[in-house]
Amino acid sequence: MIVLKSDAEIACMRKAGHLAWELLEKVGALIRPGISTQDIDDFVSAYTKEKGGISAPLHYHGFPKSVCTSVNEVVCHGIPTRKQVLREGDIINVDVTPIVDGFHGDASRTYLVGERISPLARKLTECAARCLELAIATVFDGCRLGDIGHAIQQHAESQGFSVVRAFVGHGIGRVFHEDPQVPHYGQAGKGMRLTKGMVFTIEPMINEGHWDCRVLSDRWTAVTKDGKLSAQFEHTIAIRNDGVVEILTQP
Ligand code: MF3
Ligand code: CO
Ligand code: CO
């Protein structure tokens, strides 16, 4: 069941989305070789509270921290720890989801750590960012779900990369993960039509090698099966009741 949002509800979601963006901006300034993924969690947890929000990941289906930190071959849902220290040349996705006034804002970016980044890591990260941009550009009142996935798959595969199948974008609102599911692969012109009042994420995970993933014994950390790199970007998008497509997780 898809929960359509009123303009007033979308205005609330804009606040949550804005906080998500702010968190990612500030995380970007924090990231450098030598910090731990727990340092990122400490910051996200404290800043979210300071702004009157709640970190949705904490205790979500048992997730133990306030943010997901996914380094190199980790596809998503990496758990911050004091032990994991960022090194020159790493790539790290930071995925934040604050709740403000009962509504979720969900966004992530992949950051390059330090200055000496391999050309492949840079190309993969740029590709994932571009996939999200191209996907958002396909969204309008009446577009089909398959248009979004097609745009992402087309671009990623044209660069020699692959699109993760096991994790998808999602409707979002008072609930973290709502209908519909938003696959990041698919066929143009196929699938459900998106309409006014829908709010959902697009969050393509792009792999250097094969798209297959496995989940570690901590039951959260998803990694590439082949051990190669993965990069991801995410925004929360609304099709407003005036038909305008708005990215909620930006200023
Ligand atoms: N933020 C993730 C998403 O984009 C979900 C994280 S669930 C958690 O949907 F429990 F790991 F936090
Ligand atoms: Co999401
Ligand atoms: Co997210």
XYZ file of C-alpha atoms and ligand atoms in Angstrom:
265
model
C 0.000 0.000 0.000
C 1.411 3.376 -1.039
C 0.839 6.277 1.389
C 0.338 9.487 -0.611
C 1.530 12.659 1.126
C -0.264 16.009 1.381
C 1.585 19.281 0.817
C 1.736 19.767 4.597
C 3.326 16.332 5.023
C 5.802 17.025 2.229
C 6.716 20.288 4.006
C 7.567 18.218 7.127
C 9.612 15.824 5.038
C 11.521 18.782 3.608
C 12.735 19.554 7.150
C 13.947 15.998 7.675
C 15.502 16.028 4.206
C 17.280 19.279 4.901
C 18.779 17.867 8.087
C 19.968 14.797 6.163
C 21.701 17.089 3.663
C 23.265 19.163 6.431
C 24.586 16.011 8.119
C 26.189 14.855 4.865
C 27.789 18.267 4.273
C 29.312 18.230 7.750
C 30.405 14.597 7.476
C 32.240 15.590 4.283
C 34.292 18.132 6.252
C 35.088 15.505 8.903
C 36.284 12.738 6.613
C 40.066 12.287 6.314
C 42.594 9.495 6.859
C 42.890 8.628 10.558
C 39.298 9.115 11.725
C 37.283 6.044 12.678
C 33.835 5.158 11.432
C 32.722 5.505 15.073
C 33.804 9.181 14.923
C 31.264 9.595 12.097
C 28.592 7.859 14.196
C 29.389 10.075 17.203
C 28.999 13.200 15.067
C 25.780 12.104 13.322
C 24.202 11.012 16.606
C 25.090 14.248 18.452
C 24.230 16.669 15.625
C 20.882 14.978 14.931
C 19.899 15.301 18.609
C 21.122 18.898 18.736
C 18.744 19.714 15.867
C 15.828 17.998 17.611
C 15.850 14.922 15.407
C 16.125 11.161 15.973
C 18.523 8.850 14.105
C 16.244 6.269 12.464
C 18.926 3.580 11.959
C 19.568 3.204 15.732
C 17.744 0.020 16.847
C 15.970 -0.266 13.476
C 15.401 -4.047 13.258
C 18.290 -4.277 15.720
C 20.803 -2.101 13.829
C 23.236 -1.016 16.587
C 24.360 2.467 15.442
C 22.971 5.828 14.248
C 24.418 5.784 10.730
C 25.621 3.279 8.127
C 29.292 3.561 7.098
C 30.228 1.354 4.133
C 33.917 1.263 3.179
C 35.358 -0.021 -0.149
C 33.848 -3.485 -0.874
C 31.007 -2.884 1.598
C 27.853 -2.305 -0.453
C 25.625 -0.954 2.339
C 24.651 -1.259 6.030
C 28.248 -1.112 7.319
C 28.333 -0.744 11.124
C 30.551 2.013 12.575
C 33.279 0.867 14.984
C 36.123 2.522 16.892
C 38.509 -0.044 15.369
C 37.807 0.801 11.729
C 40.093 3.700 10.821
C 39.863 5.367 7.397
C 42.963 5.195 5.232
C 44.288 7.210 2.312
C 42.586 5.993 -0.885
C 39.497 4.437 0.753
C 35.992 5.208 -0.469
C 33.236 5.378 2.138
C 29.478 5.692 1.807
C 27.791 7.436 4.716
C 24.001 6.922 4.851
C 22.006 9.112 7.246
C 18.291 9.002 8.078
C 17.102 11.598 10.588
C 13.479 11.704 11.759
C 12.116 15.238 12.283
C 8.540 15.772 13.540
C 7.784 12.123 12.807
C 9.003 12.087 9.182
C 12.122 10.487 7.709
C 14.746 12.028 5.418
C 17.103 9.467 3.838
C 20.292 10.352 1.938
C 23.802 9.084 1.373
C 27.016 9.983 -0.419
C 30.253 8.209 -1.173
C 33.340 10.186 -0.106
C 36.923 9.809 -1.297
C 39.372 9.587 1.623
C 42.566 11.635 1.237
C 44.208 12.662 -2.034
C 45.626 9.459 -3.526
C 42.489 7.851 -4.958
C 42.840 5.143 -7.610
C 41.416 6.202 -10.992
C 39.050 3.211 -10.823
C 37.670 4.160 -7.381
C 37.148 7.708 -8.605
C 35.462 6.563 -11.814
C 33.137 4.199 -9.907
C 32.156 6.883 -7.400
C 31.516 9.439 -10.144
C 29.470 6.840 -12.022
C 27.247 6.146 -8.996
C 26.658 9.890 -8.496
C 25.789 10.309 -12.178
C 23.434 7.287 -12.065
C 21.439 8.989 -9.303
C 21.306 12.278 -11.268
C 20.159 10.539 -14.445
C 17.543 8.573 -12.504
C 16.106 11.681 -10.855
C 15.893 13.343 -14.270
C 13.484 10.600 -15.454
C 10.963 11.272 -12.664
C 7.683 13.085 -13.435
C 4.004 12.672 -12.530
C 3.034 9.603 -14.598
C 6.522 8.177 -15.203
C 7.043 4.452 -14.696
C 9.207 2.713 -12.108
C 11.101 0.957 -14.900
C 12.229 4.318 -16.335
C 14.247 4.969 -13.174
C 15.931 1.570 -13.126
C 16.595 1.671 -16.840
C 18.431 5.009 -16.652
C 20.692 3.705 -13.892
C 21.406 0.323 -15.457
C 22.095 1.849 -18.857
C 24.689 4.284 -17.534
C 26.378 1.907 -15.061
C 26.753 -0.909 -17.590
C 27.992 1.505 -20.296
C 30.907 2.265 -17.936
C 31.658 -1.446 -17.406
C 30.090 -1.529 -13.941
C 27.096 -3.443 -12.523
C 23.940 -2.579 -10.564
C 23.206 -4.254 -7.210
C 19.913 -6.179 -7.262
C 19.486 -7.156 -3.596
C 18.806 -3.651 -2.244
C 16.337 -1.145 -3.696
C 15.023 2.363 -3.161
C 11.751 2.696 -1.250
C 8.753 4.794 -0.369
C 9.356 6.818 2.788
C 7.355 8.966 5.205
C 6.355 8.332 8.811
C 7.714 4.839 8.111
C 11.394 4.325 7.104
C 10.722 1.755 4.368
C 7.290 1.983 2.702
C 5.935 0.845 -0.646
C 6.822 1.001 -3.452
C 10.165 -0.716 -3.914
C 12.326 1.176 -6.416
C 14.705 -1.180 -8.294
C 17.853 0.340 -9.774
C 17.652 -1.823 -12.906
C 14.805 -2.465 -15.319
C 13.089 -1.625 -18.573
C 11.896 1.782 -19.702
C 8.102 2.042 -19.985
C 7.499 -0.924 -17.646
C 6.264 -1.083 -14.080
C 3.951 1.006 -11.952
C 3.188 4.631 -12.727
C 4.403 7.151 -10.160
C 1.973 9.895 -9.205
C 1.578 13.133 -7.254
C 1.968 12.709 -3.502
C 4.541 9.919 -3.763
C 7.757 10.323 -1.781
C 10.505 7.761 -2.277
C 14.247 7.241 -2.347
C 16.529 6.422 -5.243
C 19.802 4.943 -3.998
C 21.762 3.042 -6.661
C 24.602 0.816 -5.455
C 27.086 0.394 -8.316
C 29.729 -2.351 -8.247
C 33.125 -2.397 -9.903
C 32.722 -6.127 -10.628
C 29.742 -8.457 -10.363
C 26.485 -7.247 -8.757
C 26.199 -10.195 -6.374
C 26.385 -9.450 -2.635
C 26.609 -11.419 0.595
C 25.851 -10.413 4.168
C 28.524 -10.912 6.856
C 27.928 -12.867 10.087
C 27.065 -9.597 11.907
C 23.814 -9.969 9.886
C 24.019 -6.386 8.523
C 27.199 -5.642 6.576
C 26.563 -6.359 2.876
C 29.717 -6.820 0.795
C 30.423 -7.577 -2.843
C 30.814 -11.330 -3.388
C 33.935 -10.752 -5.499
C 35.546 -8.346 -2.990
C 35.646 -5.480 -5.518
C 34.547 -1.900 -4.798
C 30.994 -0.594 -4.473
C 29.728 3.021 -4.418
C 26.311 4.545 -3.684
C 24.443 7.856 -3.599
C 20.902 8.419 -2.289
C 18.290 11.169 -2.294
C 14.693 11.360 -1.067
C 12.426 12.642 -3.866
C 8.844 13.963 -3.793
C 6.370 14.308 -6.651
C 4.515 17.257 -5.161
C 0.783 17.793 -5.521
C 1.504 20.623 -7.989
C 3.393 18.049 -10.081
C 6.849 19.478 -9.409
C 9.568 16.914 -8.670
C 11.517 18.040 -5.611
C 14.707 16.608 -4.138
C 13.967 16.862 -0.410
C 17.503 16.006 0.750
C 19.161 19.177 -0.465
C 19.156 22.826 0.713
N 19.397 4.162 5.091
C 19.248 2.842 4.528
C 18.407 3.016 3.299
O 18.781 3.793 2.477
C 18.666 1.861 5.454
C 19.516 1.563 6.616
S 18.712 0.440 7.611
C 19.744 0.304 8.912
O 17.351 2.505 3.111
F 19.125 -0.352 9.811
F 20.859 -0.271 8.515
F 20.032 1.515 9.332
Co 16.947 4.491 1.693
Co 19.670 5.526 3.268
